[in-house]
């Protein structure tokens, strides 16, 4: 009887220990699951961090490429700017103001022969690359006069009213007599301002416009539709333009005989055809 009781107590104790161990195992399993979950989260964060790093590296690489590209463009622009020279401002001044400017420039005197006056007919023969680039940016049919002092404080280009022969001077004063004479001469300039259907012609003598006339010719506007009608319309329009140009050439002959120079301006097509008809 005592043995049975003793054996029963032993079994109960084993059961308790077994339950305790089971509970510990369960707790360990829970902790393991939590650790696995945390590990998965860390792996997920690590993968995300790697992806973000890869994206960041890619963006950084693209940004570096863009910066390099922009730096190259800036460098090219600076080189072009350097090549083109420094043209800060263009002003259109009247004959009276030009004469006043010449008088002011004539008051300047250098102790050394350092004042340069360069009359230039063809900008490509100006010599200095920077000057050539500056002249190419100025629209002139009559040439250029480049003025510069030894310190380059004065560095300007004048456009003469009429073509002047190329000459180079390095003196104590600017040589502007030729320009002054051109502005004060009785040179007569015949001009045409040509436009489709309506063209102005005249004779400029000093500051006066003589024999001003307007020539009008009926010329149809441009055709917006397609098809055969457009072809007929364009042929008709070309014929009307030719008549207009022929009328201009006939009327302008008298102006040519009285003119020292001729100035043609306006519609390119009309000017091109007109040149072929003028003597």
PDB file of C-alpha atoms in Angstrom:
ATOM      1  CA  UNK A   1       0.000   0.000   0.000  1.00  0.00           C
ATOM      2  CA  UNK A   2       2.797   2.377   0.859  1.00  0.00           C
ATOM      3  CA  UNK A   3       4.602   1.478  -2.390  1.00  0.00           C
ATOM      4  CA  UNK A   4       1.545   2.274  -4.440  1.00  0.00           C
ATOM      5  CA  UNK A   5       1.160   5.648  -2.803  1.00  0.00           C
ATOM      6  CA  UNK A   6       4.829   6.359  -3.292  1.00  0.00           C
ATOM      7  CA  UNK A   7       4.627   5.378  -6.952  1.00  0.00           C
ATOM      8  CA  UNK A   8       1.587   7.572  -7.479  1.00  0.00           C
ATOM      9  CA  UNK A   9       3.381  10.590  -6.042  1.00  0.00           C
ATOM     10  CA  UNK A  10       6.345   9.981  -8.277  1.00  0.00           C
ATOM     11  CA  UNK A  11       4.148   9.934 -11.373  1.00  0.00           C
ATOM     12  CA  UNK A  12       2.507  13.185 -10.396  1.00  0.00           C
ATOM     13  CA  UNK A  13       5.890  14.808  -9.990  1.00  0.00           C
ATOM     14  CA  UNK A  14       6.987  13.573 -13.417  1.00  0.00           C
ATOM     15  CA  UNK A  15       3.789  14.888 -14.936  1.00  0.00           C
ATOM     16  CA  UNK A  16       4.392  18.290 -13.402  1.00  0.00           C
ATOM     17  CA  UNK A  17       7.933  18.372 -14.741  1.00  0.00           C
ATOM     18  CA  UNK A  18       6.709  17.225 -18.127  1.00  0.00           C
ATOM     19  CA  UNK A  19       4.106  19.978 -18.194  1.00  0.00           C
ATOM     20  CA  UNK A  20       6.715  22.516 -17.142  1.00  0.00           C
ATOM     21  CA  UNK A  21       8.992  21.361 -19.942  1.00  0.00           C
ATOM     22  CA  UNK A  22       6.143  21.468 -22.420  1.00  0.00           C
ATOM     23  CA  UNK A  23       5.361  25.000 -21.314  1.00  0.00           C
ATOM     24  CA  UNK A  24       9.007  25.983 -21.681  1.00  0.00           C
ATOM     25  CA  UNK A  25       9.102  24.377 -25.121  1.00  0.00           C
ATOM     26  CA  UNK A  26       5.961  26.287 -26.078  1.00  0.00           C
ATOM     27  CA  UNK A  27       7.470  29.525 -24.804  1.00  0.00           C
ATOM     28  CA  UNK A  28      10.682  28.811 -26.698  1.00  0.00           C
ATOM     29  CA  UNK A  29       8.679  28.089 -29.853  1.00  0.00           C
ATOM     30  CA  UNK A  30       6.836  31.379 -29.462  1.00  0.00           C
ATOM     31  CA  UNK A  31      10.112  33.198 -28.965  1.00  0.00           C
ATOM     32  CA  UNK A  32      11.542  31.393 -31.980  1.00  0.00           C
ATOM     33  CA  UNK A  33       8.550  32.431 -34.083  1.00  0.00           C
ATOM     34  CA  UNK A  34       8.938  36.013 -32.904  1.00  0.00           C
ATOM     35  CA  UNK A  35      12.638  35.881 -33.727  1.00  0.00           C
ATOM     36  CA  UNK A  36      11.841  34.430 -37.162  1.00  0.00           C
ATOM     37  CA  UNK A  37       9.290  37.165 -37.759  1.00  0.00           C
ATOM     38  CA  UNK A  38      11.791  39.803 -36.652  1.00  0.00           C
ATOM     39  CA  UNK A  39      14.443  38.195 -38.832  1.00  0.00           C
ATOM     40  CA  UNK A  40      12.098  38.247 -41.825  1.00  0.00           C
ATOM     41  CA  UNK A  41      11.326  41.898 -41.146  1.00  0.00           C
ATOM     42  CA  UNK A  42      15.040  42.635 -40.955  1.00  0.00           C
ATOM     43  CA  UNK A  43      15.633  40.730 -44.201  1.00  0.00           C
ATOM     44  CA  UNK A  44      12.791  42.654 -45.825  1.00  0.00           C
ATOM     45  CA  UNK A  45      14.233  45.942 -44.567  1.00  0.00           C
ATOM     46  CA  UNK A  46      17.670  44.856 -45.756  1.00  0.00           C
ATOM     47  CA  UNK A  47      16.309  44.027 -49.221  1.00  0.00           C
ATOM     48  CA  UNK A  48      14.464  47.344 -49.304  1.00  0.00           C
ATOM     49  CA  UNK A  49      17.633  49.134 -48.213  1.00  0.00           C
ATOM     50  CA  UNK A  50      19.594  47.347 -50.952  1.00  0.00           C
ATOM     51  CA  UNK A  51      16.937  48.289 -53.529  1.00  0.00           C
ATOM     52  CA  UNK A  52      16.896  51.873 -52.283  1.00  0.00           C
ATOM     53  CA  UNK A  53      20.690  51.952 -52.410  1.00  0.00           C
ATOM     54  CA  UNK A  54      20.642  50.610 -55.957  1.00  0.00           C
ATOM     55  CA  UNK A  55      18.036  53.222 -56.939  1.00  0.00           C
ATOM     56  CA  UNK A  56      20.063  55.922 -55.182  1.00  0.00           C
ATOM     57  CA  UNK A  57      23.243  54.785 -56.928  1.00  0.00           C
ATOM     58  CA  UNK A  58      21.407  54.841 -60.251  1.00  0.00           C
ATOM     59  CA  UNK A  59      20.022  58.338 -59.609  1.00  0.00           C
ATOM     60  CA  UNK A  60      23.447  59.487 -58.448  1.00  0.00           C
ATOM     61  CA  UNK A  61      25.033  58.116 -61.612  1.00  0.00           C
ATOM     62  CA  UNK A  62      22.393  59.823 -63.772  1.00  0.00           C
ATOM     63  CA  UNK A  63      22.857  63.074 -61.839  1.00  0.00           C
ATOM     64  CA  UNK A  64      26.625  62.908 -62.328  1.00  0.00           C
ATOM     65  CA  UNK A  65      26.063  62.324 -66.041  1.00  0.00           C
ATOM     66  CA  UNK A  66      23.688  65.308 -66.232  1.00  0.00           C
ATOM     67  CA  UNK A  67      26.128  67.494 -64.302  1.00  0.00           C
ATOM     68  CA  UNK A  68      28.946  66.450 -66.641  1.00  0.00           C
ATOM     69  CA  UNK A  69      26.735  67.151 -69.653  1.00  0.00           C
ATOM     70  CA  UNK A  70      25.767  70.588 -68.287  1.00  0.00           C
ATOM     71  CA  UNK A  71      29.392  71.386 -67.475  1.00  0.00           C
ATOM     72  CA  UNK A  72      30.360  70.479 -71.049  1.00  0.00           C
ATOM     73  CA  UNK A  73      27.561  72.657 -72.424  1.00  0.00           C
ATOM     74  CA  UNK A  74      28.588  75.573 -70.208  1.00  0.00           C
ATOM     75  CA  UNK A  75      32.188  75.125 -71.307  1.00  0.00           C
ATOM     76  CA  UNK A  76      31.149  75.081 -74.975  1.00  0.00           C
ATOM     77  CA  UNK A  77      28.998  78.179 -74.491  1.00  0.00           C
ATOM     78  CA  UNK A  78      31.859  79.975 -72.762  1.00  0.00           C
ATOM     79  CA  UNK A  79      34.204  79.002 -75.595  1.00  0.00           C
ATOM     80  CA  UNK A  80      31.674  80.192 -78.169  1.00  0.00           C
ATOM     81  CA  UNK A  81      31.206  83.409 -76.224  1.00  0.00           C
ATOM     82  CA  UNK A  82      34.964  83.868 -76.152  1.00  0.00           C
ATOM     83  CA  UNK A  83      35.201  83.130 -79.877  1.00  0.00           C
ATOM     84  CA  UNK A  84      32.322  85.448 -80.750  1.00  0.00           C
ATOM     85  CA  UNK A  85      33.928  88.347 -78.981  1.00  0.00           C
ATOM     86  CA  UNK A  86      32.290  90.837 -76.699  1.00  0.00           C
ATOM     87  CA  UNK A  87      29.435  92.674 -78.406  1.00  0.00           C
ATOM     88  CA  UNK A  88      27.578  94.383 -75.597  1.00  0.00           C
ATOM     89  CA  UNK A  89      25.187  96.728 -77.326  1.00  0.00           C
ATOM     90  CA  UNK A  90      23.987  97.807 -80.768  1.00  0.00           C
ATOM     91  CA  UNK A  91      22.534 101.269 -81.265  1.00  0.00           C
ATOM     92  CA  UNK A  92      21.063 102.972 -84.314  1.00  0.00           C
ATOM     93  CA  UNK A  93      21.955 106.662 -84.318  1.00  0.00           C
ATOM     94  CA  UNK A  94      20.995 109.500 -86.629  1.00  0.00           C
ATOM     95  CA  UNK A  95      23.320 111.272 -89.032  1.00  0.00           C
ATOM     96  CA  UNK A  96      23.407 114.293 -86.718  1.00  0.00           C
ATOM     97  CA  UNK A  97      24.316 112.164 -83.682  1.00  0.00           C
ATOM     98  CA  UNK A  98      26.960 110.316 -85.706  1.00  0.00           C
ATOM     99  CA  UNK A  99      28.622 113.614 -86.623  1.00  0.00           C
ATOM    100  CA  UNK A 100      28.558 114.638 -82.942  1.00  0.00           C
ATOM    101  CA  UNK A 101      30.126 111.295 -82.015  1.00  0.00           C
ATOM    102  CA  UNK A 102      32.895 111.773 -84.590  1.00  0.00           C
ATOM    103  CA  UNK A 103      33.673 115.208 -83.185  1.00  0.00           C
ATOM    104  CA  UNK A 104      33.930 113.776 -79.676  1.00  0.00           C
ATOM    105  CA  UNK A 105      36.157 110.923 -80.834  1.00  0.00           C
ATOM    106  CA  UNK A 106      38.401 113.424 -82.612  1.00  0.00           C
ATOM    107  CA  UNK A 107      39.109 115.127 -79.271  1.00  0.00           C
ATOM    108  CA  UNK A 108      40.887 111.996 -78.032  1.00  0.00           C
ATOM    109  CA  UNK A 109      44.650 111.920 -78.307  1.00  0.00           C
ATOM    110  CA  UNK A 110      47.185 109.272 -77.337  1.00  0.00           C
ATOM    111  CA  UNK A 111      50.787 109.995 -76.362  1.00  0.00           C
ATOM    112  CA  UNK A 112      51.755 106.926 -78.341  1.00  0.00           C
ATOM    113  CA  UNK A 113      50.367 105.845 -81.689  1.00  0.00           C
ATOM    114  CA  UNK A 114      47.888 103.466 -80.090  1.00  0.00           C
ATOM    115  CA  UNK A 115      44.524 104.570 -81.513  1.00  0.00           C
ATOM    116  CA  UNK A 116      43.397 102.108 -84.196  1.00  0.00           C
ATOM    117  CA  UNK A 117      41.012 103.019 -87.016  1.00  0.00           C
ATOM    118  CA  UNK A 118      40.256 100.091 -89.285  1.00  0.00           C
ATOM    119  CA  UNK A 119      38.045 100.582 -92.352  1.00  0.00           C
ATOM    120  CA  UNK A 120      36.846  97.097 -93.315  1.00  0.00           C
ATOM    121  CA  UNK A 121      34.980  96.134 -96.481  1.00  0.00           C
ATOM    122  CA  UNK A 122      35.096  92.357 -95.975  1.00  0.00           C
ATOM    123  CA  UNK A 123      34.807  91.156 -92.337  1.00  0.00           C
ATOM    124  CA  UNK A 124      36.703  87.948 -93.166  1.00  0.00           C
ATOM    125  CA  UNK A 125      39.791  90.076 -93.821  1.00  0.00           C
ATOM    126  CA  UNK A 126      39.667  91.856 -90.461  1.00  0.00           C
ATOM    127  CA  UNK A 127      42.527  89.683 -89.175  1.00  0.00           C
ATOM    128  CA  UNK A 128      41.612  89.197 -85.521  1.00  0.00           C
ATOM    129  CA  UNK A 129      39.257  86.235 -85.004  1.00  0.00           C
ATOM    130  CA  UNK A 130      37.287  87.990 -82.252  1.00  0.00           C
ATOM    131  CA  UNK A 131      36.777  91.053 -84.444  1.00  0.00           C
ATOM    132  CA  UNK A 132      35.653  88.855 -87.353  1.00  0.00           C
ATOM    133  CA  UNK A 133      33.048  87.179 -85.130  1.00  0.00           C
ATOM    134  CA  UNK A 134      31.784  90.546 -83.894  1.00  0.00           C
ATOM    135  CA  UNK A 135      31.506  91.939 -87.428  1.00  0.00           C
ATOM    136  CA  UNK A 136      29.658  88.838 -88.629  1.00  0.00           C
ATOM    137  CA  UNK A 137      26.976  89.587 -86.043  1.00  0.00           C
ATOM    138  CA  UNK A 138      26.384  93.093 -87.408  1.00  0.00           C
ATOM    139  CA  UNK A 139      24.231  93.342 -90.524  1.00  0.00           C
ATOM    140  CA  UNK A 140      25.954  95.756 -92.906  1.00  0.00           C
ATOM    141  CA  UNK A 141      26.000  96.129 -96.674  1.00  0.00           C
ATOM    142  CA  UNK A 142      28.402  99.085 -96.583  1.00  0.00           C
ATOM    143  CA  UNK A 143      31.304  97.718 -94.534  1.00  0.00           C
ATOM    144  CA  UNK A 144      32.545  98.536 -91.048  1.00  0.00           C
ATOM    145  CA  UNK A 145      34.781 100.942 -89.142  1.00  0.00           C
ATOM    146  CA  UNK A 146      36.423  99.398 -86.090  1.00  0.00           C
ATOM    147  CA  UNK A 147      37.809 101.772 -83.458  1.00  0.00           C
ATOM    148  CA  UNK A 148      40.020 100.648 -80.596  1.00  0.00           C
ATOM    149  CA  UNK A 149      42.559 102.149 -78.213  1.00  0.00           C
ATOM    150  CA  UNK A 150      45.629 100.422 -76.793  1.00  0.00           C
ATOM    151  CA  UNK A 151      43.926  99.668 -73.459  1.00  0.00           C
ATOM    152  CA  UNK A 152      40.700  98.502 -75.195  1.00  0.00           C
ATOM    153  CA  UNK A 153      38.664 100.981 -73.179  1.00  0.00           C
ATOM    154  CA  UNK A 154      37.255 102.102 -76.510  1.00  0.00           C
ATOM    155  CA  UNK A 155      36.211  99.153 -78.636  1.00  0.00           C
ATOM    156  CA  UNK A 156      33.366  99.953 -81.013  1.00  0.00           C
ATOM    157  CA  UNK A 157      32.209  99.360 -84.572  1.00  0.00           C
ATOM    158  CA  UNK A 158      30.560 101.977 -86.773  1.00  0.00           C
ATOM    159  CA  UNK A 159      28.616 101.189 -89.937  1.00  0.00           C
ATOM    160  CA  UNK A 160      29.234 103.824 -92.637  1.00  0.00           C
ATOM    161  CA  UNK A 161      26.310 105.117 -94.720  1.00  0.00           C
ATOM    162  CA  UNK A 162      28.135 104.223 -97.952  1.00  0.00           C
ATOM    163  CA  UNK A 163      30.915 101.718 -98.763  1.00  0.00           C
ATOM    164  CA  UNK A 164      34.397 102.989 -97.891  1.00  0.00           C
ATOM    165  CA  UNK A 165      37.707 101.549 -99.080  1.00  0.00           C
ATOM    166  CA  UNK A 166      39.545  99.264 -96.634  1.00  0.00           C
ATOM    167  CA  UNK A 167      42.342 101.056 -94.781  1.00  0.00           C
ATOM    168  CA  UNK A 168      44.153 100.556 -91.492  1.00  0.00           C
ATOM    169  CA  UNK A 169      45.543 103.359 -89.307  1.00  0.00           C
ATOM    170  CA  UNK A 170      47.410 103.330 -85.997  1.00  0.00           C
ATOM    171  CA  UNK A 171      47.842 106.961 -84.999  1.00  0.00           C
ATOM    172  CA  UNK A 172      47.732 109.352 -82.072  1.00  0.00           C
ATOM    173  CA  UNK A 173      44.176 110.219 -83.129  1.00  0.00           C
ATOM    174  CA  UNK A 174      41.361 108.269 -84.768  1.00  0.00           C
ATOM    175  CA  UNK A 175      41.246 108.746 -88.557  1.00  0.00           C
ATOM    176  CA  UNK A 176      37.573 109.515 -89.179  1.00  0.00           C
ATOM    177  CA  UNK A 177      37.839 112.049 -92.003  1.00  0.00           C
ATOM    178  CA  UNK A 178      36.523 109.554 -94.565  1.00  0.00           C
ATOM    179  CA  UNK A 179      33.422 108.859 -92.501  1.00  0.00           C
ATOM    180  CA  UNK A 180      32.876 112.559 -91.838  1.00  0.00           C
ATOM    181  CA  UNK A 181      33.109 113.314 -95.568  1.00  0.00           C
ATOM    182  CA  UNK A 182      30.675 110.504 -96.374  1.00  0.00           C
ATOM    183  CA  UNK A 183      28.140 111.894 -93.916  1.00  0.00           C
ATOM    184  CA  UNK A 184      28.467 115.421 -95.297  1.00  0.00           C
ATOM    185  CA  UNK A 185      28.688 114.526 -98.971  1.00  0.00           C
ATOM    186  CA  UNK A 186      25.974 115.061-101.558  1.00  0.00           C
ATOM    187  CA  UNK A 187      25.885 111.335-102.264  1.00  0.00           C
ATOM    188  CA  UNK A 188      22.560 110.282-103.696  1.00  0.00           C
ATOM    189  CA  UNK A 189      21.216 106.849-102.861  1.00  0.00           C
ATOM    190  CA  UNK A 190      18.419 105.218-104.792  1.00  0.00           C
ATOM    191  CA  UNK A 191      16.376 102.837-102.682  1.00  0.00           C
ATOM    192  CA  UNK A 192      13.676 100.225-103.103  1.00  0.00           C
ATOM    193  CA  UNK A 193      11.591  98.785-100.282  1.00  0.00           C
ATOM    194  CA  UNK A 194       9.981  95.865-102.100  1.00  0.00           C
ATOM    195  CA  UNK A 195       6.895  94.008-100.938  1.00  0.00           C
ATOM    196  CA  UNK A 196       4.349  91.824-102.681  1.00  0.00           C
ATOM    197  CA  UNK A 197       1.878  94.087-104.470  1.00  0.00           C
ATOM    198  CA  UNK A 198       3.211  97.342-103.009  1.00  0.00           C
ATOM    199  CA  UNK A 199       6.732  98.749-103.250  1.00  0.00           C
ATOM    200  CA  UNK A 200       8.229 102.113-102.295  1.00  0.00           C
ATOM    201  CA  UNK A 201      11.043 103.680-104.331  1.00  0.00           C
ATOM    202  CA  UNK A 202      12.869 106.946-103.895  1.00  0.00           C
ATOM    203  CA  UNK A 203      16.109 108.897-103.946  1.00  0.00           C
ATOM    204  CA  UNK A 204      17.891 109.846-100.722  1.00  0.00           C
ATOM    205  CA  UNK A 205      19.990 112.997-100.989  1.00  0.00           C
ATOM    206  CA  UNK A 206      21.596 113.935 -97.680  1.00  0.00           C
ATOM    207  CA  UNK A 207      18.689 113.933 -95.249  1.00  0.00           C
ATOM    208  CA  UNK A 208      16.010 114.517 -97.899  1.00  0.00           C
ATOM    209  CA  UNK A 209      13.975 111.910 -99.764  1.00  0.00           C
ATOM    210  CA  UNK A 210      13.362 112.929-103.369  1.00  0.00           C
ATOM    211  CA  UNK A 211      11.042 111.509-106.035  1.00  0.00           C
ATOM    212  CA  UNK A 212       9.289 109.175-103.626  1.00  0.00           C
ATOM    213  CA  UNK A 213       6.823 106.841-105.325  1.00  0.00           C
ATOM    214  CA  UNK A 214       4.693 103.848-104.439  1.00  0.00           C
ATOM    215  CA  UNK A 215       4.107 101.143-107.042  1.00  0.00           C
ATOM    216  CA  UNK A 216       1.038  98.995-106.558  1.00  0.00           C
ATOM    217  CA  UNK A 217       0.156  95.814-108.418  1.00  0.00           C
ATOM    218  CA  UNK A 218      -2.789  93.540-107.754  1.00  0.00           C
ATOM    219  CA  UNK A 219      -1.359  90.250-106.492  1.00  0.00           C
ATOM    220  CA  UNK A 220      -3.527  87.552-104.995  1.00  0.00           C
ATOM    221  CA  UNK A 221      -2.785  86.289-101.492  1.00  0.00           C
ATOM    222  CA  UNK A 222      -1.425  82.809-100.808  1.00  0.00           C
ATOM    223  CA  UNK A 223      -3.699  79.828-101.531  1.00  0.00           C
ATOM    224  CA  UNK A 224      -4.516  77.657 -98.508  1.00  0.00           C
ATOM    225  CA  UNK A 225      -6.358  74.824-100.288  1.00  0.00           C
ATOM    226  CA  UNK A 226      -4.802  71.884-102.124  1.00  0.00           C
ATOM    227  CA  UNK A 227      -5.617  70.211-105.433  1.00  0.00           C
ATOM    228  CA  UNK A 228      -5.413  71.414-109.020  1.00  0.00           C
ATOM    229  CA  UNK A 229      -6.879  74.816-108.153  1.00  0.00           C
ATOM    230  CA  UNK A 230      -3.865  75.562-105.973  1.00  0.00           C
ATOM    231  CA  UNK A 231      -1.470  74.892-108.862  1.00  0.00           C
ATOM    232  CA  UNK A 232      -3.376  77.250-111.167  1.00  0.00           C
ATOM    233  CA  UNK A 233      -3.589  79.834-108.413  1.00  0.00           C
ATOM    234  CA  UNK A 234       0.183  79.714-107.727  1.00  0.00           C
ATOM    235  CA  UNK A 235       1.033  80.026-111.430  1.00  0.00           C
ATOM    236  CA  UNK A 236      -1.268  83.020-111.682  1.00  0.00           C
ATOM    237  CA  UNK A 237       0.322  84.564-108.591  1.00  0.00           C
ATOM    238  CA  UNK A 238       3.855  84.078-109.973  1.00  0.00           C
ATOM    239  CA  UNK A 239       2.845  85.839-113.182  1.00  0.00           C
ATOM    240  CA  UNK A 240       1.458  88.768-111.174  1.00  0.00           C
ATOM    241  CA  UNK A 241       4.688  89.019-109.144  1.00  0.00           C
ATOM    242  CA  UNK A 242       6.757  88.999-112.355  1.00  0.00           C
ATOM    243  CA  UNK A 243       4.648  91.856-113.725  1.00  0.00           C
ATOM    244  CA  UNK A 244       5.163  93.766-110.479  1.00  0.00           C
ATOM    245  CA  UNK A 245       8.945  93.245-110.631  1.00  0.00           C
ATOM    246  CA  UNK A 246       9.064  94.264-114.298  1.00  0.00           C
ATOM    247  CA  UNK A 247       7.140  97.447-113.514  1.00  0.00           C
ATOM    248  CA  UNK A 248       9.610  98.213-110.684  1.00  0.00           C
ATOM    249  CA  UNK A 249      12.630  97.694-112.926  1.00  0.00           C
ATOM    250  CA  UNK A 250      11.219 100.022-115.590  1.00  0.00           C
ATOM    251  CA  UNK A 251      10.435 102.802-113.116  1.00  0.00           C
ATOM    252  CA  UNK A 252      13.723 102.464-111.231  1.00  0.00           C
ATOM    253  CA  UNK A 253      15.927 102.981-114.294  1.00  0.00           C
ATOM    254  CA  UNK A 254      15.646 106.769-113.938  1.00  0.00           C
ATOM    255  CA  UNK A 255      16.655 106.528-110.264  1.00  0.00           C
ATOM    256  CA  UNK A 256      19.703 104.414-111.107  1.00  0.00           C
ATOM    257  CA  UNK A 257      21.035 107.083-113.472  1.00  0.00           C
ATOM    258  CA  UNK A 258      20.863 109.703-110.698  1.00  0.00           C
ATOM    259  CA  UNK A 259      22.173 107.478-107.885  1.00  0.00           C
ATOM    260  CA  UNK A 260      25.702 106.969-106.601  1.00  0.00           C
ATOM    261  CA  UNK A 261      24.568 103.883-104.703  1.00  0.00           C
ATOM    262  CA  UNK A 262      21.566 101.564-104.745  1.00  0.00           C
ATOM    263  CA  UNK A 263      19.903 100.040-101.680  1.00  0.00           C
ATOM    264  CA  UNK A 264      17.499  97.121-102.164  1.00  0.00           C
ATOM    265  CA  UNK A 265      15.378  95.971 -99.252  1.00  0.00           C
ATOM    266  CA  UNK A 266      12.271  93.871 -98.657  1.00  0.00           C
ATOM    267  CA  UNK A 267      10.866  90.618-100.023  1.00  0.00           C
ATOM    268  CA  UNK A 268      13.773  88.321-100.960  1.00  0.00           C
ATOM    269  CA  UNK A 269      12.033  86.777-103.938  1.00  0.00           C
ATOM    270  CA  UNK A 270      11.204  90.164-105.454  1.00  0.00           C
ATOM    271  CA  UNK A 271      14.710  91.514-104.750  1.00  0.00           C
ATOM    272  CA  UNK A 272      16.333  88.451-106.369  1.00  0.00           C
ATOM    273  CA  UNK A 273      14.217  88.767-109.523  1.00  0.00           C
ATOM    274  CA  UNK A 274      14.712  92.532-109.567  1.00  0.00           C
ATOM    275  CA  UNK A 275      18.513  92.201-109.504  1.00  0.00           C
ATOM    276  CA  UNK A 276      18.340  90.130-112.685  1.00  0.00           C
ATOM    277  CA  UNK A 277      16.454  92.917-114.471  1.00  0.00           C
ATOM    278  CA  UNK A 278      18.433  95.931-113.258  1.00  0.00           C
ATOM    279  CA  UNK A 279      21.418  97.117-115.346  1.00  0.00           C
TER     280      UNK A 279
END
